[in-house]
CSV table of C-alpha atoms in Angstrom, one decimal:
chain,number,residue,atom,x,y,z
A,1,MET,CA,84.2,112.8,81.6
A,2,SER,CA,84.7,112.0,85.3
A,3,GLY,CA,84.3,114.4,88.2
A,4,GLY,CA,88.0,114.3,88.8
A,5,ALA,CA,88.7,115.3,85.2
A,6,ASP,CA,86.2,118.2,85.5
A,7,GLU,CA,87.9,119.4,88.7
A,8,LEU,CA,91.3,119.3,87.1
A,9,LYS,CA,90.2,121.3,84.1
A,10,ARG,CA,88.8,124.0,86.5
A,11,SER,CA,91.9,124.2,88.6
A,12,CYS,CA,94.6,124.0,85.9
A,13,SER,CA,95.6,126.3,83.0
A,14,GLU,CA,93.8,126.4,79.6
A,15,ARG,CA,96.6,124.3,78.2
A,16,PHE,CA,95.5,121.3,80.3
A,17,CYS,CA,93.8,118.6,78.3
A,18,THR,CA,91.9,115.5,79.4
A,19,LEU,CA,91.4,112.4,77.4
A,20,HIS,CA,89.5,109.1,78.3
A,21,VAL,CA,91.8,106.1,77.8
A,22,ASP,CA,90.8,102.4,78.3
A,23,VAL,CA,94.2,100.8,79.0
A,24,THR,CA,92.7,97.4,78.3
A,25,GLN,CA,92.1,98.2,74.7
A,26,ASP,CA,94.9,98.6,72.1
A,27,ASP,CA,92.8,100.9,69.9
A,28,SER,CA,92.1,103.3,72.8
A,29,VAL,CA,95.7,103.5,73.8
A,30,GLN,CA,96.8,104.1,70.1
A,31,LYS,CA,94.2,106.9,69.8
A,32,ALA,CA,95.7,108.5,72.9
A,33,LYS,CA,99.1,108.4,71.4
A,34,GLU,CA,97.8,109.9,68.2
A,35,PHE,CA,96.1,112.7,70.2
A,36,VAL,CA,99.4,113.5,72.1
A,37,GLU,CA,101.4,113.5,68.9
A,38,LYS,CA,98.9,115.9,67.3
A,39,ASN,CA,99.0,118.3,70.2
A,40,LEU,CA,102.7,118.3,71.0
A,41,GLY,CA,103.5,120.9,68.5
A,42,LYS,CA,107.2,121.8,68.9
A,43,CYS,CA,107.4,120.2,72.3
A,44,GLU,CA,108.6,116.7,73.2
A,45,LEU,CA,106.8,114.2,75.5
A,46,TRP,CA,108.7,114.1,78.8
A,47,ALA,CA,106.9,111.4,80.8
A,48,ILE,CA,104.1,109.0,81.1
A,49,VAL,CA,102.5,108.0,84.5
A,50,ASN,CA,100.8,104.7,84.5
A,51,ASN,CA,98.3,105.1,87.3
A,52,ALA,CA,95.3,102.9,86.2
A,53,GLY,CA,94.3,100.3,88.8
A,54,ILE,CA,91.4,98.2,89.9
A,55,TYR,CA,90.7,95.8,92.8
A,56,LYS,CA,88.7,92.6,92.5
A,57,GLY,CA,88.7,89.3,94.5
A,58,VAL,CA,89.2,88.6,98.2
A,59,ILE,CA,89.5,84.9,98.7
A,60,ALA,CA,91.7,83.2,96.0
A,61,GLU,CA,89.7,80.0,96.1
A,62,TYR,CA,86.3,81.7,95.3
A,63,THR,CA,87.5,84.4,92.9
A,64,LYS,CA,86.5,83.9,89.3
A,65,ILE,CA,89.1,83.5,86.6
A,66,SER,CA,87.5,86.4,84.8
A,67,ASP,CA,88.3,88.6,87.9
A,68,TYR,CA,91.9,87.6,87.9
A,69,GLN,CA,92.0,88.4,84.2
A,70,ASP,CA,90.4,91.8,84.6
A,71,VAL,CA,92.8,92.9,87.4
A,72,LEU,CA,95.8,91.7,85.4
A,73,ASP,CA,94.6,93.4,82.2
A,74,VAL,CA,94.3,96.8,83.9
A,75,ASN,CA,97.1,96.8,86.6
A,76,THR,CA,99.8,95.0,84.6
A,77,LEU,CA,99.1,94.8,80.9
A,78,GLY,CA,97.7,98.3,81.0
A,79,GLN,CA,101.1,99.5,81.9
A,80,VAL,CA,102.7,97.4,79.1
A,81,ARG,CA,100.2,98.7,76.5
A,82,VAL,CA,100.7,102.4,77.3
A,83,THR,CA,104.4,102.1,77.7
A,84,LYS,CA,104.9,100.3,74.4
A,85,ALA,CA,102.8,102.9,72.6
A,86,PHE,CA,104.6,105.9,73.9
A,87,LEU,CA,108.2,104.7,74.0
A,88,PRO,CA,109.0,106.1,70.5
A,89,LEU,CA,108.1,109.5,71.8
A,90,LEU,CA,110.0,109.1,75.0
A,91,ARG,CA,113.2,108.1,73.1
A,92,LYS,CA,113.2,111.5,71.4
A,93,SER,CA,113.2,113.3,74.7
A,94,THR,CA,115.1,110.7,76.8
A,95,GLY,CA,112.2,111.2,79.1
A,96,ARG,CA,110.8,108.8,81.7
A,97,VAL,CA,108.2,106.2,82.6
A,98,VAL,CA,106.6,106.3,86.0
A,99,ASN,CA,104.6,103.3,87.1
A,100,VAL,CA,102.3,103.6,90.1
A,101,ASN,CA,102.6,100.1,91.7
A,102,SER,CA,102.1,99.1,95.3
A,103,ILE,CA,103.8,97.7,98.4
A,104,ALA,CA,101.7,94.6,97.5
A,105,GLY,CA,104.2,94.2,94.6
A,106,ARG,CA,106.9,93.4,97.1
A,107,ILE,CA,104.9,91.9,100.0
A,108,SER,CA,102.3,89.1,99.5
A,109,LEU,CA,99.4,89.4,101.9
A,110,ALA,CA,96.4,87.1,102.1
A,111,HIS,CA,93.0,88.0,100.7
A,112,ILE,CA,94.1,90.4,98.0
A,113,THR,CA,95.6,87.7,95.7
A,114,PRO,CA,94.6,89.0,92.3
A,115,TYR,CA,95.7,92.4,93.1
A,116,THR,CA,99.0,91.2,94.6
A,117,MET,CA,99.6,89.1,91.5
A,118,SER,CA,99.1,92.0,89.3
A,119,LYS,CA,101.3,94.3,91.3
A,120,CYS,CA,104.2,91.7,91.6
A,121,ALA,CA,104.1,91.4,87.8
A,122,ALA,CA,104.0,95.2,87.4
A,123,VAL,CA,107.0,95.7,89.7
A,124,GLY,CA,108.8,93.0,87.6
A,125,PHE,CA,107.9,94.7,84.4
A,126,THR,CA,109.1,98.1,85.8
A,127,GLU,CA,112.5,96.8,86.9
A,128,CYS,CA,113.1,94.9,83.7
A,129,LEU,CA,112.2,97.9,81.7
A,130,ARG,CA,114.4,100.2,83.7
A,131,ARG,CA,117.4,98.0,82.9
A,132,GLU,CA,116.5,97.6,79.3
A,133,LEU,CA,116.0,101.3,78.6
A,134,ASP,CA,119.1,102.4,80.5
A,135,ALA,CA,121.0,102.3,77.2
A,136,TRP,CA,118.8,105.2,76.0
A,137,ARG,CA,119.0,107.1,79.2
A,138,ILE,CA,115.3,106.7,79.7
A,139,LYS,CA,114.5,106.6,83.4
A,140,VAL,CA,111.9,104.1,84.7
A,141,ILE,CA,110.5,104.7,88.2
A,142,SER,CA,108.3,102.6,90.4
A,143,ILE,CA,106.1,104.2,93.0
A,144,GLU,CA,105.0,101.7,95.6
A,145,PRO,CA,102.6,103.1,98.3
A,146,GLU,CA,101.5,101.4,101.4
A,147,PHE,CA,97.8,101.6,102.3
A,148,PHE,CA,96.3,105.1,101.8
A,149,LYS,CA,92.7,106.0,102.0
A,150,SER,CA,91.1,105.8,98.6
A,151,PRO,CA,87.9,104.4,97.0
A,152,MET,CA,89.9,101.2,96.1
A,153,ASN,CA,90.7,100.2,99.7
A,154,SER,CA,87.7,101.6,101.5
A,155,TYR,CA,85.7,99.3,103.8
A,156,GLU,CA,82.7,99.5,101.4
A,157,THR,CA,84.8,98.4,98.4
A,158,MET,CA,86.4,95.5,100.2
A,159,ASP,CA,83.1,94.4,101.8
A,160,LYS,CA,81.5,94.5,98.3
A,161,ALA,CA,84.3,92.4,96.9
A,162,LEU,CA,83.8,89.9,99.7
A,163,GLU,CA,80.0,89.8,99.0
A,164,ILE,CA,80.7,89.0,95.4
A,165,ASN,CA,83.0,86.2,96.4
A,166,ARG,CA,80.3,84.8,98.7
A,167,LYS,CA,77.9,84.7,95.8
A,168,ASP,CA,80.4,82.9,93.6
A,169,ALA,CA,81.1,80.2,96.3
A,170,ASP,CA,79.2,76.9,95.9
A,171,THR,CA,76.7,75.6,98.4
A,172,GLU,CA,79.0,73.3,100.3
A,173,ALA,CA,81.6,76.1,100.7
A,174,LYS,CA,78.9,78.5,102.0
A,175,SER,CA,78.1,76.2,104.8
A,176,SER,CA,81.6,75.2,106.0
A,177,GLN,CA,84.7,76.8,104.6
A,178,TRP,CA,83.1,80.1,103.7
A,179,GLN,CA,82.1,80.9,107.3
A,180,GLN,CA,85.7,80.3,108.4
A,181,TYR,CA,87.0,82.5,105.7
A,182,GLU,CA,84.5,85.3,106.5
A,183,GLU,CA,85.4,85.3,110.2
A,184,ARG,CA,89.1,85.9,109.2
A,185,VAL,CA,88.5,88.5,106.4
A,186,LYS,CA,85.7,90.7,107.8
A,187,PRO,CA,87.7,92.0,110.7
A,188,MET,CA,90.8,92.5,108.5
A,189,THR,CA,88.8,94.8,106.1
A,190,SER,CA,88.0,97.0,109.1
A,191,ILE,CA,91.6,97.1,110.2
A,192,VAL,CA,93.0,97.9,106.8
A,193,SER,CA,90.4,100.7,106.3
A,194,ALA,CA,91.2,102.1,109.7
A,195,ILE,CA,95.1,102.1,109.4
A,196,SER,CA,95.1,103.5,105.8
A,197,SER,CA,96.7,106.9,105.8
A,198,PRO,CA,94.7,110.0,104.7
A,199,LYS,CA,97.9,111.7,103.6
A,200,MET,CA,97.5,111.1,99.8
A,201,TRP,CA,99.8,114.1,99.2
A,202,ARG,CA,102.7,111.8,100.0
A,203,VAL,CA,101.9,109.7,97.0
A,204,THR,CA,101.4,112.7,94.6
A,205,ASN,CA,104.6,114.2,95.9
A,206,ALA,CA,106.4,111.0,95.0
A,207,MET,CA,104.8,111.2,91.5
A,208,GLU,CA,105.9,114.7,91.1
A,209,ALA,CA,109.4,114.0,92.2
A,210,ALA,CA,109.6,111.0,89.8
A,211,VAL,CA,108.5,113.2,86.9
A,212,SER,CA,110.4,116.4,87.6
A,213,MET,CA,113.7,115.6,89.5
A,214,GLU,CA,116.9,115.5,87.5
A,215,HIS,CA,118.0,112.4,89.4
A,216,PRO,CA,114.9,110.6,90.7
A,217,CYS,CA,115.0,107.5,92.8
A,218,SER,CA,114.4,104.2,91.1
A,219,VAL,CA,111.7,103.3,93.7
A,220,TYR,CA,109.6,105.5,95.9
A,221,VAL,CA,107.7,104.0,98.8
A,222,PRO,CA,105.3,106.6,100.2
A,223,ALA,CA,104.1,105.8,103.7
A,224,GLY,CA,101.8,107.5,106.2
A,225,ASN,CA,104.6,108.1,108.7
A,226,VAL,CA,108.2,107.0,109.5
A,227,VAL,CA,107.0,104.2,111.8
A,228,LYS,CA,104.9,102.6,109.1
A,229,ARG,CA,107.7,102.9,106.6
A,230,ILE,CA,110.0,101.1,109.0
A,231,PHE,CA,107.3,98.5,109.7
A,232,TRP,CA,106.8,97.7,106.0
A,233,TYR,CA,110.6,97.5,105.4
A,234,ILE,CA,110.9,94.9,108.2
A,235,VAL,CA,108.0,93.0,106.7
A,236,GLU,CA,109.7,93.0,103.3
A,237,ILE,CA,113.0,91.6,104.5
A,238,ILE,CA,111.9,89.3,107.3
A,239,PRO,CA,112.2,85.5,106.5
A,240,ALA,CA,108.9,84.0,105.3
A,241,ILE,CA,108.7,81.5,108.3
A,242,PHE,CA,108.6,84.5,110.8
A,243,LEU,CA,106.3,86.5,108.7
A,244,ASP,CA,103.8,83.6,108.4
A,245,ALA,CA,104.0,83.1,112.2
A,246,GLY,CA,103.3,86.8,112.7
A,247,LEU,CA,100.4,86.8,110.3
A,248,ARG,CA,98.9,83.8,112.1
A,249,VAL,CA,98.9,85.8,115.3
A,250,ILE,CA,97.4,88.8,113.6
A,251,HIS,CA,94.6,86.7,112.1
A,252,GLY,CA,93.9,85.1,115.5
A,253,MET,CA,93.5,88.6,117.1
A,254,ALA,CA,91.7,90.1,114.1
A,255,PRO,CA,88.1,89.5,115.3
A,256,PHE,CA,88.8,91.4,118.6
A,257,VAL,CA,90.9,94.1,117.0
A,258,GLY,CA,88.4,94.5,114.2
A,259,ARG,CA,85.7,95.3,116.7
A,260,LEU,CA,87.8,98.1,118.1
A,261,PHE,CA,88.1,99.8,114.6
A,262,LYS,CA,84.4,99.6,113.8
């Protein structure tokens, strides 16, 4: 059992249960469903929250196919497996499905390609599911946070992913293209880590609202502050030609700005 699970058991009531689930394995998800059914008693299942997620790969060209598959298997197909397994229980309660996605599911940024692919697919799954299940009055909610400080987007995690990419690159790439890639990516990892918000409670508050409110929003976009929320909204709606131009400027300034955040 993880440290997080131990902490939850200490801080919650005796009725609280933890269960290890591997969302990439059908058998593991099925056992979780059976465990829930066995322990529901006279109660009904009200909600599932799909929160599993991993991050692999930095540079699309040098990320292994197996890394793409791993990220998609957890971030996207994990949601599908869990949702399909528990939908029969949710129909009985007319409950809800809460999928924790990402702003990367709406905005495609360089150097997180496998993660962005998985989150775009997850957002698509969530929106299709919401419209399909409307006939049964089952609510499906997408939570799409911006960058928040977590082990997944820490400088150490991103730097480790970049190092794995470097080892996977061939000799020719290491000597030419790789150096150019690295000069762009390294400063960006410092910037992303620095601007990530520590206010994780904004994400958990959105999760709580999605589960408990009588009329939840279809999409929650937790942000560190109002300015950042407006910024991401503009980035989402701005025409691609202007966004690409802006990103070129940012990448050009990244080495200088990155030194400021170190």
